[in-house]
Amino acid sequence: MLGDGSLERLKREGRIVVVGASLAGLRAAETLRAEGFAGSLTLIGDEPHEPYDRPPLSKQVLLGRAAADRTALPRLRSVDATWRLGVPATGLDMAAGRVRLADDDEVPYDRLLIATGVRARAWPREAEAELDGVFVLRTRDDSAALARRLEEGPKRVLVIGAGFTGSEIASACRERGLAVTVAERGAAPLVGALGGVVGAVAAEMQREHGVDLRCGVMVTALEGDASGRVRAAHLSDGSTVETDVVIVSLGAIRNTEWLAGSGLGAGPRGIACDAGCRAFDIRGIVTDDIYAAGDVARSPHPLFGYQFLSLEHWGNAASQARIAAHNMISESTDRIPHMEVPAFWSSQFGVNIKSVGVPSLGTEVLISQGALRDHRFIGVYGYQGRVIGAVAFDQARWLPFYQELIETTAAFPPPFPTVDRCSDGQRPLDADFPDPSVPTHGPTVTLGGYSPADRRMTFTPAH
Amino acid sequence: MVRIAVDLNRCQGYAQCAFLAPEIFTMHGEEALLYAPEADEAHRAKLAQAAAACPVQAILVDAVDVPAGAVSDAR
C-alpha cells in the first residue's frame, strides 16, 4: 500500500474471501471484523456444517459424552458474512482474482485467505476402504458415524496407525470396554512425533489398558464378508485379526489439489507462505493479495532455522489465522510475523500429553523431571546443543518454563538442576526417532526445507 | 444453547471449572479436562463464572448469539 487511500478503501468496501470454514477460517473472519473490515466477507466451506471444533471428535464424542453434531465453535464476535457451505472450491484464477466453486459459481476477491486444511488419508485400496465398518476420523460426520457403530458394541476394533488420533481412538474404545487391536508400522505409538524413548511409554500405556498393540507390522489387506461388511484384517507378519470395525488412522493429506495449475506455490506439502502468511507463487514471488493459514500453510520459522514448517495443530490454526487476517488489512509496516512456538495436546489412557516446540527435530532427549516408569515426566529434546522441544506426561504446569528455554535457544542439556529429577534423567538419551526413509505414520509437524514451491512436490498430484 | 471450546494448550488442569460447573467440565485422569462442547442456556451463568475463574483464561464461550439463519448459504 502506498498511502494512496487504497487500504482505507479496501477496509471500507473491499471483498475478502476465506476458503475453508473451520477453526482458522472462522477466527480470521472474526479478526477481520474486529479490526474494522467493513466490506463484504464470504466464507466457503466444503462441509455443509458451520465451523466446528475437531478435538472433541476423537475424545468426548467417541466416549459417548457429547454428540458429534453439537461441537460447533463458539463465536467470539459477529462476522456478518456470506456463508457458502457444502460447496468446495475447485479452482483459483489469480490474474482475475476469482475462486471457482463446485457449483460453477465464481466468487471475486480483493484479498483471499486459504485455510482449506487437511483431510484424512483414506485406506489406499478403494474396494477395501468401501467395506462397511471401515472408517477414517477427521470430520464431524466421520465421528458421528463411528460413534454410532461403537454404540452397537462391535466384537473387536482394529485401529491402523498409532499416531495421536489413532491412539486417542484406541483409548476411547478401551474406556468403553471394547476389545481393541492397534497395528503400527513404526516401533511404537507416537514414535514419529515423540521418538522411541517416549514412544515406549505410550506403548506401555496402551498395553496396561488392555490394547492388543502390534508394532512393526503393516496391514496388508482388509477382508469383507458376502454382505460387504469388514470381517478381518491380514497383517504383514502373516497373522489375521478378526474385526468388525476398522479405523484407518494414517495421517492427513493437505487440501491443495484445487490449486493445481493456478500458479500458487501449493503442493502436497501445503501452501508456502512468508512469516506474515502471504502465499508464494510458483516462481517464489510473494503475492500481495493471497494469504494462507492453518494446517494447509507452511511458513518459515525463526526458531527453527527459518525452514518452512507445517503444523497440524489447533493452536497454530487459531493464531496464524488471526495474524493472516490482521496482515490482510494492514500497511506493510504494521504487519506482524507468525512465530508462535508450536504446541499441542492429546489425552489418552488417562494421561494428559502436552508438547511445546518441535520434539521431532530433536536428536537427544533428557527426562528432566519425573520418571518414564510412572508415566509422569517431562522430556526435553535437544538439537545441536540447544533445547528444541519438550513433552509433558501429566506435568503440564511446567511446560511454560520449557517453552521459555526454547524461545531463548537455551543450551541442551540444561545445565541446572530440576525439581523431581530421577535416575532416568541423569544424562541425555538418543531420542530414537525413526529413520525418515522408513515408513511410519509420520509426525504432525513437517519441515519442508527452504524452497517456496518445490517443483517436484508442486507438480505431483497427491496420488 | 451456548457453545464452548477450551484452548487446551493453555489449560493447566487447575480444575476451577470442574468445581464451578461440574455439569460441563470434568477432569479425566489427573490433569486432562473433558468438557461438553455445548451447554443448555440454563447453565450460562455458571459457565460464565467458570470461564472467569480459569487462572489461565482457557475457556472460550459464545460472545454473540448467532441467529439460526447465519450459516445458510445465502448469496
GROMACS .gro file of C-alpha atoms in nm, chain A residues 6-400:
model
  395
    6SER     CA    1  -0.634   0.214  -0.128
    7LEU     CA    2  -0.604   0.035   0.206
    8GLU     CA    3  -0.880   0.250   0.354
    9ARG     CA    4  -1.094   0.173   0.050
   10LEU     CA    5  -1.026  -0.198   0.092
   11LYS     CA    6  -1.131  -0.184   0.455
   12ARG     CA    7  -1.445   0.012   0.370
   13GLU     CA    8  -1.574  -0.163   0.061
   14GLY     CA    9  -1.332  -0.440  -0.037
   15ARG     CA   10  -1.417  -0.806  -0.090
   16ILE     CA   11  -1.245  -1.065   0.124
   17VAL     CA   12  -1.299  -1.434   0.055
   18VAL     CA   13  -1.198  -1.706   0.300
   19VAL     CA   14  -1.177  -2.059   0.161
   20GLY     CA   15  -1.209  -2.304   0.448
   21ALA     CA   16  -1.479  -2.266   0.714
   22SER     CA   17  -1.321  -2.438   1.010
   23LEU     CA   18  -1.125  -2.302   1.306
   24ALA     CA   19  -0.878  -2.092   1.102
   25GLY     CA   20  -1.143  -1.955   0.867
   26LEU     CA   21  -1.376  -1.854   1.149
   27ARG     CA   22  -1.108  -1.693   1.365
   28ALA     CA   23  -0.978  -1.500   1.064
   29ALA     CA   24  -1.328  -1.373   0.984
   30GLU     CA   25  -1.377  -1.262   1.344
   31THR     CA   26  -1.043  -1.082   1.344
   32LEU     CA   27  -1.119  -0.902   1.017
   33ARG     CA   28  -1.439  -0.761   1.163
   34ALA     CA   29  -1.277  -0.684   1.498
   35GLU     CA   30  -1.011  -0.481   1.316
   36GLY     CA   31  -1.265  -0.276   1.127
   37PHE     CA   32  -1.307  -0.451   0.795
   38ALA     CA   33  -1.649  -0.332   0.676
   39GLY     CA   34  -1.655  -0.470   0.323
   40SER     CA   35  -1.804  -0.797   0.203
   41LEU     CA   36  -1.683  -1.117   0.360
   42THR     CA   37  -1.751  -1.462   0.213
   43LEU     CA   38  -1.667  -1.793   0.380
   44ILE     CA   39  -1.654  -2.102   0.162
   45GLY     CA   40  -1.658  -2.448   0.315
   46ASP     CA   41  -1.675  -2.794   0.160
   47GLU     CA   42  -1.873  -2.936   0.452
   48PRO     CA   43  -2.237  -2.837   0.499
   49HIS     CA   44  -2.180  -2.752   0.866
   50GLU     CA   45  -2.099  -2.428   1.041
   51PRO     CA   46  -1.744  -2.419   1.186
   52TYR     CA   47  -1.699  -2.687   1.450
   53ASP     CA   48  -1.425  -2.795   1.685
   54ARG     CA   49  -1.236  -3.114   1.598
   55PRO     CA   50  -1.054  -3.214   1.918
   56PRO     CA   51  -1.374  -3.346   2.085
   57LEU     CA   52  -1.440  -3.574   1.786
   58SER     CA   53  -1.178  -3.830   1.894
   59LYS     CA   54  -1.240  -3.789   2.267
   60GLN     CA   55  -1.577  -3.677   2.414
   61VAL     CA   56  -1.778  -3.794   2.112
   62LEU     CA   57  -1.626  -4.144   2.098
   63LEU     CA   58  -1.674  -4.177   2.473
   64GLY     CA   59  -2.043  -4.106   2.421
   65ARG     CA   60  -2.022  -3.788   2.631
   66ALA     CA   61  -2.102  -3.542   2.352
   67ALA     CA   62  -2.284  -3.556   2.022
   68ALA     CA   63  -2.076  -3.501   1.708
   69ASP     CA   64  -2.334  -3.257   1.569
   70ARG     CA   65  -2.311  -3.041   1.881
   71THR     CA   66  -1.948  -2.938   1.859
   72ALA     CA   67  -1.988  -2.603   1.681
   73LEU     CA   68  -1.719  -2.350   1.769
   74PRO     CA   69  -1.814  -2.063   1.997
   75ARG     CA   70  -1.845  -1.731   1.817
   76LEU     CA   71  -1.619  -1.469   1.968
   77ARG     CA   72  -1.793  -1.190   1.773
   78SER     CA   73  -2.037  -1.143   1.492
   79VAL     CA   74  -1.882  -1.187   1.146
   80ASP     CA   75  -2.166  -1.069   0.921
   81ALA     CA   76  -2.052  -1.293   0.638
   82THR     CA   77  -2.199  -1.470   0.340
   83TRP     CA   78  -2.157  -1.841   0.400
   84ARG     CA   79  -2.120  -2.080   0.110
   85LEU     CA   80  -2.125  -2.413   0.291
   86GLY     CA   81  -2.126  -2.758   0.135
   87VAL     CA   82  -1.967  -2.617  -0.182
   88PRO     CA   83  -1.596  -2.694  -0.226
   89ALA     CA   84  -1.370  -2.450  -0.404
   90THR     CA   85  -1.243  -2.613  -0.723
   91GLY     CA   86  -1.010  -2.356  -0.874
   92LEU     CA   87  -0.831  -2.025  -0.841
   93ASP     CA   88  -0.773  -1.764  -1.110
   94MET     CA   89  -0.503  -1.543  -0.965
   95ALA     CA   90  -0.497  -1.299  -1.255
   96ALA     CA   91  -0.871  -1.234  -1.243
   97GLY     CA   92  -0.895  -1.261  -0.865
   98ARG     CA   93  -1.164  -1.526  -0.859
   99VAL     CA   94  -1.232  -1.851  -0.675
  100ARG     CA   95  -1.425  -2.115  -0.868
  101LEU     CA   96  -1.675  -2.328  -0.682
  102ALA     CA   97  -1.802  -2.682  -0.742
  103ASP     CA   98  -2.142  -2.544  -0.845
  104ASP     CA   99  -1.968  -2.345  -1.123
  105ASP     CA  100  -2.021  -2.017  -0.945
  106GLU     CA  101  -1.726  -1.780  -0.923
  107VAL     CA  102  -1.652  -1.554  -0.629
  108PRO     CA  103  -1.435  -1.246  -0.690
  109TYR     CA  104  -1.196  -1.123  -0.422
  110ASP     CA  105  -0.964  -0.835  -0.343
  111ARG     CA  106  -0.798  -1.040  -0.070
  112LEU     CA  107  -0.810  -1.418  -0.038
  113LEU     CA  108  -0.734  -1.632   0.265
  114ILE     CA  109  -0.678  -2.003   0.205
  115ALA     CA  110  -0.747  -2.219   0.509
  116THR     CA  111  -0.856  -2.544   0.345
  117GLY     CA  112  -0.676  -2.760   0.600
  118VAL     CA  113  -0.616  -3.130   0.562
  119ARG     CA  114  -0.826  -3.441   0.521
  120ALA     CA  115  -0.780  -3.793   0.650
  121ARG     CA  116  -0.565  -4.021   0.437
  122ALA     CA  117  -0.800  -4.295   0.317
  123TRP     CA  118  -0.717  -4.664   0.306
  124PRO     CA  119  -0.530  -4.695  -0.024
  125ARG     CA  120  -0.724  -4.992  -0.163
  126GLU     CA  121  -1.052  -4.843  -0.267
  127ALA     CA  122  -1.265  -5.157  -0.265
  128GLU     CA  123  -1.148  -5.239   0.088
  129ALA     CA  124  -1.195  -4.881   0.205
  130GLU     CA  125  -1.559  -4.902   0.099
  131LEU     CA  126  -1.635  -5.209   0.311
  132ASP     CA  127  -1.899  -5.146   0.574
  133GLY     CA  128  -1.724  -5.096   0.907
  134VAL     CA  129  -1.413  -4.921   0.769
  135PHE     CA  130  -1.380  -4.565   0.896
  136VAL     CA  131  -1.150  -4.265   0.899
  137LEU     CA  132  -1.179  -3.988   1.158
  138ARG     CA  133  -1.145  -3.626   1.062
  139THR     CA  134  -1.486  -3.468   1.018
  140ARG     CA  135  -1.797  -3.433   1.227
  141ASP     CA  136  -1.975  -3.682   1.003
  142ASP     CA  137  -1.687  -3.932   1.037
  143SER     CA  138  -1.710  -3.903   1.413
  144ALA     CA  139  -2.089  -3.936   1.424
  145ALA     CA  140  -2.079  -4.249   1.208
  146LEU     CA  141  -1.801  -4.407   1.414
  147ALA     CA  142  -1.967  -4.322   1.746
  148ARG     CA  143  -2.290  -4.486   1.623
  149ARG     CA  144  -2.101  -4.801   1.529
  150LEU     CA  145  -1.917  -4.815   1.863
  151GLU     CA  146  -2.253  -4.783   2.036
  152GLU     CA  147  -2.358  -5.109   1.872
  153GLY     CA  148  -2.081  -5.289   2.062
  154PRO     CA  149  -1.851  -5.433   1.797
  155LYS     CA  150  -1.665  -5.752   1.889
  156ARG     CA  151  -1.323  -5.605   1.810
  157VAL     CA  152  -1.200  -5.270   1.683
  158LEU     CA  153  -0.883  -5.251   1.475
  159VAL     CA  154  -0.701  -4.918   1.464
  160ILE     CA  155  -0.448  -4.886   1.182
  161GLY     CA  156  -0.179  -4.635   1.278
  162ALA     CA  157  -0.082  -4.530   1.630
  163GLY     CA  158  -0.026  -4.158   1.588
  164PHE     CA  159  -0.215  -3.922   1.818
  165THR     CA  160  -0.555  -3.971   1.655
  166GLY     CA  161  -0.524  -4.349   1.638
  167SER     CA  162  -0.406  -4.367   1.999
  168GLU     CA  163  -0.691  -4.146   2.119
  169ILE     CA  164  -0.941  -4.364   1.935
  170ALA     CA  165  -0.791  -4.678   2.091
  171SER     CA  166  -0.809  -4.514   2.432
  172ALA     CA  167  -1.176  -4.418   2.394
  173CYS     CA  168  -1.265  -4.768   2.271
  174ARG     CA  169  -1.092  -4.932   2.568
  175GLU     CA  170  -1.269  -4.696   2.804
  176ARG     CA  171  -1.595  -4.816   2.652
  177GLY     CA  172  -1.488  -5.172   2.723
  178LEU     CA  173  -1.437  -5.270   2.361
  179ALA     CA  174  -1.165  -5.513   2.253
  180VAL     CA  175  -0.902  -5.319   2.057
  181THR     CA  176  -0.609  -5.415   1.834
  182VAL     CA  177  -0.371  -5.142   1.719
  183ALA     CA  178  -0.140  -5.205   1.423
  184GLU     CA  179   0.152  -4.965   1.381
  185ARG     CA  180   0.426  -4.976   1.118
  186GLY     CA  181   0.676  -4.798   1.342
  187ALA     CA  182   0.844  -4.938   1.653
  188ALA     CA  183   0.598  -4.775   1.897
  189PRO     CA  184   0.294  -4.548   1.917
  190LEU     CA  185   0.365  -4.174   1.872
  191VAL     CA  186   0.717  -4.255   1.758
  192GLY     CA  187   0.708  -4.014   1.465
  193ALA     CA  188   0.617  -3.719   1.684
  194LEU     CA  189   0.796  -3.802   2.010
  195GLY     CA  190   1.064  -4.062   1.932
  196GLY     CA  191   1.128  -4.412   2.061
  197VAL     CA  192   1.213  -4.332   2.423
  198VAL     CA  193   0.878  -4.164   2.484
  199GLY     CA  194   0.705  -4.395   2.236
  200ALA     CA  195   0.795  -4.688   2.462
  201VAL     CA  196   0.595  -4.522   2.740
  202ALA     CA  197   0.300  -4.479   2.505
  203ALA     CA  198   0.324  -4.849   2.418
  204GLU     CA  199   0.327  -4.942   2.786
  205MET     CA  200   0.020  -4.728   2.850
  206GLN     CA  201  -0.168  -4.899   2.567
  207ARG     CA  202  -0.081  -5.248   2.688
  208GLU     CA  203  -0.161  -5.169   3.050
  209HIS     CA  204  -0.505  -5.062   2.935
  210GLY     CA  205  -0.562  -5.387   2.752
  211VAL     CA  206  -0.485  -5.285   2.396
  212ASP     CA  207  -0.354  -5.566   2.176
  213LEU     CA  208  -0.074  -5.347   2.040
  214ARG     CA  209   0.126  -5.477   1.745
  215CYS     CA  210   0.420  -5.267   1.631
  216GLY     CA  211   0.647  -5.314   1.334
  217VAL     CA  212   0.365  -5.460   1.128
  218MET     CA  213   0.159  -5.337   0.838
  219VAL     CA  214  -0.196  -5.425   0.750
  220THR     CA  215  -0.173  -5.578   0.405
  221ALA     CA  216  -0.540  -5.638   0.328
  222LEU     CA  217  -0.889  -5.596   0.467
  223GLU     CA  218  -1.137  -5.873   0.403
  224GLY     CA  219  -1.513  -5.840   0.378
  225ASP     CA  220  -1.790  -6.095   0.411
  226ALA     CA  221  -2.055  -6.174   0.150
  227SER     CA  222  -2.266  -5.876   0.259
  228GLY     CA  223  -1.977  -5.629   0.221
  229ARG     CA  224  -1.901  -5.592   0.592
  230VAL     CA  225  -1.541  -5.598   0.703
  231ARG     CA  226  -1.463  -5.919   0.891
  232ALA     CA  227  -1.084  -5.948   0.913
  233ALA     CA  228  -0.752  -5.779   0.852
  234HIS     CA  229  -0.439  -5.951   0.730
  235LEU     CA  230  -0.105  -5.835   0.870
  236SER     CA  231   0.244  -5.840   0.724
  237ASP     CA  232   0.363  -6.087   0.989
  238GLY     CA  233   0.119  -6.342   0.850
  239SER     CA  234  -0.136  -6.306   1.128
  240THR     CA  235  -0.504  -6.230   1.088
  241VAL     CA  236  -0.717  -6.010   1.313
  242GLU     CA  237  -1.089  -6.079   1.316
  243THR     CA  238  -1.259  -5.745   1.347
  244ASP     CA  239  -1.587  -5.576   1.264
  245VAL     CA  240  -1.471  -5.214   1.288
  246VAL     CA  241  -1.152  -5.082   1.127
  247ILE     CA  242  -1.037  -4.724   1.179
  248VAL     CA  243  -0.777  -4.606   0.932
  249SER     CA  244  -0.561  -4.352   1.108
  250LEU     CA  245  -0.274  -4.292   0.870
  251GLY     CA  246  -0.231  -3.919   0.897
  252ALA     CA  247  -0.355  -3.641   0.678
  253ILE     CA  248  -0.334  -3.504   0.327
  254ARG     CA  249  -0.327  -3.129   0.261
  255ASN     CA  250  -0.619  -2.994   0.064
  256THR     CA  251  -0.431  -2.821  -0.215
  257GLU     CA  252  -0.541  -3.015  -0.525
  258TRP     CA  253  -0.792  -2.743  -0.611
  259LEU     CA  254  -0.499  -2.504  -0.658
  260ALA     CA  255  -0.322  -2.721  -0.915
  261GLY     CA  256  -0.229  -2.516  -1.219
  262SER     CA  257  -0.324  -2.187  -1.051
  263GLY     CA  258   0.034  -2.069  -1.025
  264LEU     CA  259   0.027  -2.058  -0.647
  265GLY     CA  260   0.314  -2.230  -0.461
  266ALA     CA  261   0.092  -2.510  -0.339
  267GLY     CA  262   0.150  -2.883  -0.334
  268PRO     CA  263   0.128  -3.196  -0.120
  269ARG     CA  264   0.336  -3.028   0.150
  270GLY     CA  265   0.098  -2.734   0.176
  271ILE     CA  266   0.096  -2.375   0.063
  272ALA     CA  267   0.423  -2.191   0.106
  273CYS     CA  268   0.382  -1.851   0.265
  274ASP     CA  269   0.605  -1.595   0.433
  275ALA     CA  270   0.608  -1.534   0.807
  276GLY     CA  271   0.332  -1.279   0.750
  277CYS     CA  272   0.110  -1.550   0.590
  278ARG     CA  273   0.135  -1.412   0.235
  279ALA     CA  274   0.139  -1.703  -0.010
  280PHE     CA  275   0.422  -1.752  -0.259
  281ASP     CA  276   0.352  -1.817  -0.624
  282ILE     CA  277   0.541  -2.097  -0.801
  283ARG     CA  278   0.813  -1.853  -0.907
  284GLY     CA  279   0.896  -1.789  -0.542
  285ILE     CA  280   0.749  -1.440  -0.552
  286VAL     CA  281   0.526  -1.348  -0.265
  287THR     CA  282   0.171  -1.245  -0.356
  288ASP     CA  283   0.015  -0.934  -0.211
  289ASP     CA  284  -0.344  -1.048  -0.207
  290ILE     CA  285  -0.338  -1.420  -0.119
  291TYR     CA  286  -0.278  -1.546   0.232
  292ALA     CA  287  -0.270  -1.891   0.392
  293ALA     CA  288  -0.328  -2.009   0.748
  294GLY     CA  289  -0.381  -2.326   0.949
  295ASP     CA  290  -0.293  -2.686   0.866
  296VAL     CA  291  -0.256  -2.615   0.494
  297ALA     CA  292   0.005  -2.341   0.537
  298ARG     CA  293   0.379  -2.383   0.568
  299SER     CA  294   0.592  -2.088   0.664
  300PRO     CA  295   0.947  -2.012   0.776
  301HIS     CA  296   1.003  -2.012   1.150
  302PRO     CA  297   1.292  -1.815   1.302
  303LEU     CA  298   1.336  -2.059   1.591
  304PHE     CA  299   1.389  -2.348   1.353
  305GLY     CA  300   1.646  -2.206   1.113
  306TYR     CA  301   1.378  -2.032   0.903
  307GLN     CA  302   1.288  -2.363   0.748
  308PHE     CA  303   0.932  -2.394   0.628
  309LEU     CA  304   0.722  -2.552   0.899
  310SER     CA  305   0.377  -2.708   0.858
  311LEU     CA  306   0.185  -2.762   1.178
  312GLU     CA  307  -0.134  -2.963   1.215
  313HIS     CA  308  -0.211  -2.805   1.550
  314TRP     CA  309  -0.526  -2.642   1.685
  315GLY     CA  310  -0.341  -2.352   1.846
  316ASN     CA  311  -0.144  -2.284   1.529
  317ALA     CA  312  -0.463  -2.261   1.321
  318ALA     CA  313  -0.619  -2.011   1.561
  319SER     CA  314  -0.316  -1.786   1.597
  320GLN     CA  315  -0.197  -1.798   1.237
  321ALA     CA  316  -0.548  -1.710   1.118
  322ARG     CA  317  -0.557  -1.402   1.340
  323ILE     CA  318  -0.220  -1.289   1.207
  324ALA     CA  319  -0.318  -1.350   0.845
  325ALA     CA  320  -0.639  -1.152   0.894
  326HIS     CA  321  -0.456  -0.863   1.058
  327ASN     CA  322  -0.192  -0.853   0.784
  328MET     CA  323  -0.451  -0.866   0.505
  329ILE     CA  324  -0.581  -0.527   0.603
  330SER     CA  325  -0.261  -0.362   0.730
  331GLU     CA  326   0.011  -0.145   0.581
  332SER     CA  327   0.330  -0.345   0.528
  333THR     CA  328   0.500  -0.173   0.822
  334ASP     CA  329   0.212  -0.273   1.052
  335ARG     CA  330   0.221  -0.641   0.961
  336ILE     CA  331   0.318  -0.895   1.223
  337PRO     CA  332   0.503  -1.225   1.184
  338HIS     CA  333   0.365  -1.564   1.283
  339MET     CA  334   0.632  -1.707   1.509
  340GLU     CA  335   0.444  -1.865   1.793
  341VAL     CA  336   0.616  -2.164   1.948
  342PRO     CA  337   0.431  -2.476   1.827
  343ALA     CA  338   0.224  -2.650   2.094
  344PHE     CA  339  -0.023  -2.936   2.105
  345TRP     CA  340  -0.201  -3.168   2.344
  346SER     CA  341  -0.352  -3.514   2.350
  347SER     CA  342  -0.520  -3.711   2.622
  348GLN     CA  343  -0.516  -4.088   2.612
  349PHE     CA  344  -0.531  -4.375   2.859
  350GLY     CA  345  -0.589  -4.130   3.143
  351VAL     CA  346  -0.271  -3.932   3.074
  352ASN     CA  347  -0.255  -3.571   2.961
  353ILE     CA  348   0.017  -3.531   2.698
  354LYS     CA  349   0.129  -3.182   2.605
  355SER     CA  350   0.416  -3.058   2.399
  356VAL     CA  351   0.591  -2.733   2.308
  357GLY     CA  352   0.848  -2.667   2.038
  358VAL     CA  353   0.927  -2.934   1.782
  359PRO     CA  354   1.034  -3.257   1.956
  360SER     CA  355   1.068  -3.438   1.624
  361LEU     CA  356   1.362  -3.213   1.537
  362GLY     CA  357   1.548  -3.335   1.843
  363THR     CA  358   1.822  -3.593   1.838
  364GLU     CA  359   1.852  -3.639   2.213
  365VAL     CA  360   1.603  -3.643   2.498
  366LEU     CA  361   1.659  -3.580   2.868
  367ILE     CA  362   1.398  -3.683   3.125
  368SER     CA  363   1.438  -3.368   3.330
  369GLN     CA  364   1.155  -3.426   3.577
  370GLY     CA  365   0.964  -3.732   3.694
  371ALA     CA  366   1.019  -4.081   3.563
  372LEU     CA  367   0.925  -4.271   3.249
  373ARG     CA  368   0.804  -4.571   3.453
  374ASP     CA  369   0.548  -4.353   3.636
  375HIS     CA  370   0.412  -4.222   3.304
  376ARG     CA  371   0.457  -3.882   3.463
  377PHE     CA  372   0.755  -3.687   3.339
  378ILE     CA  373   0.899  -3.408   3.128
  379GLY     CA  374   1.114  -3.498   2.830
  380VAL     CA  375   1.335  -3.218   2.696
  381TYR     CA  376   1.456  -3.256   2.339
  382GLY     CA  377   1.794  -3.129   2.225
  383TYR     CA  378   1.928  -3.047   1.881
  384GLN     CA  379   2.283  -2.928   1.819
  385GLY     CA  380   2.333  -2.828   2.180
  386ARG     CA  381   2.010  -2.633   2.227
  387VAL     CA  382   1.665  -2.704   2.362
  388ILE     CA  383   1.426  -2.753   2.069
  389GLY     CA  384   1.117  -2.911   2.223
  390ALA     CA  385   0.962  -3.062   2.533
  391VAL     CA  386   0.685  -3.306   2.612
  392ALA     CA  387   0.494  -3.343   2.936
  393PHE     CA  388   0.306  -3.652   3.053
  394ASP     CA  389   0.074  -3.533   3.333
  395GLN     CA  390   0.314  -3.246   3.407
  396ALA     CA  391   0.152  -2.967   3.204
  397ARG     CA  392   0.217  -2.688   3.451
  398TRP     CA  393   0.591  -2.698   3.391
  399LEU     CA  394   0.568  -2.652   3.016
  400PRO     CA  395   0.572  -2.270   3.007
   0.00000   0.00000   0.00000
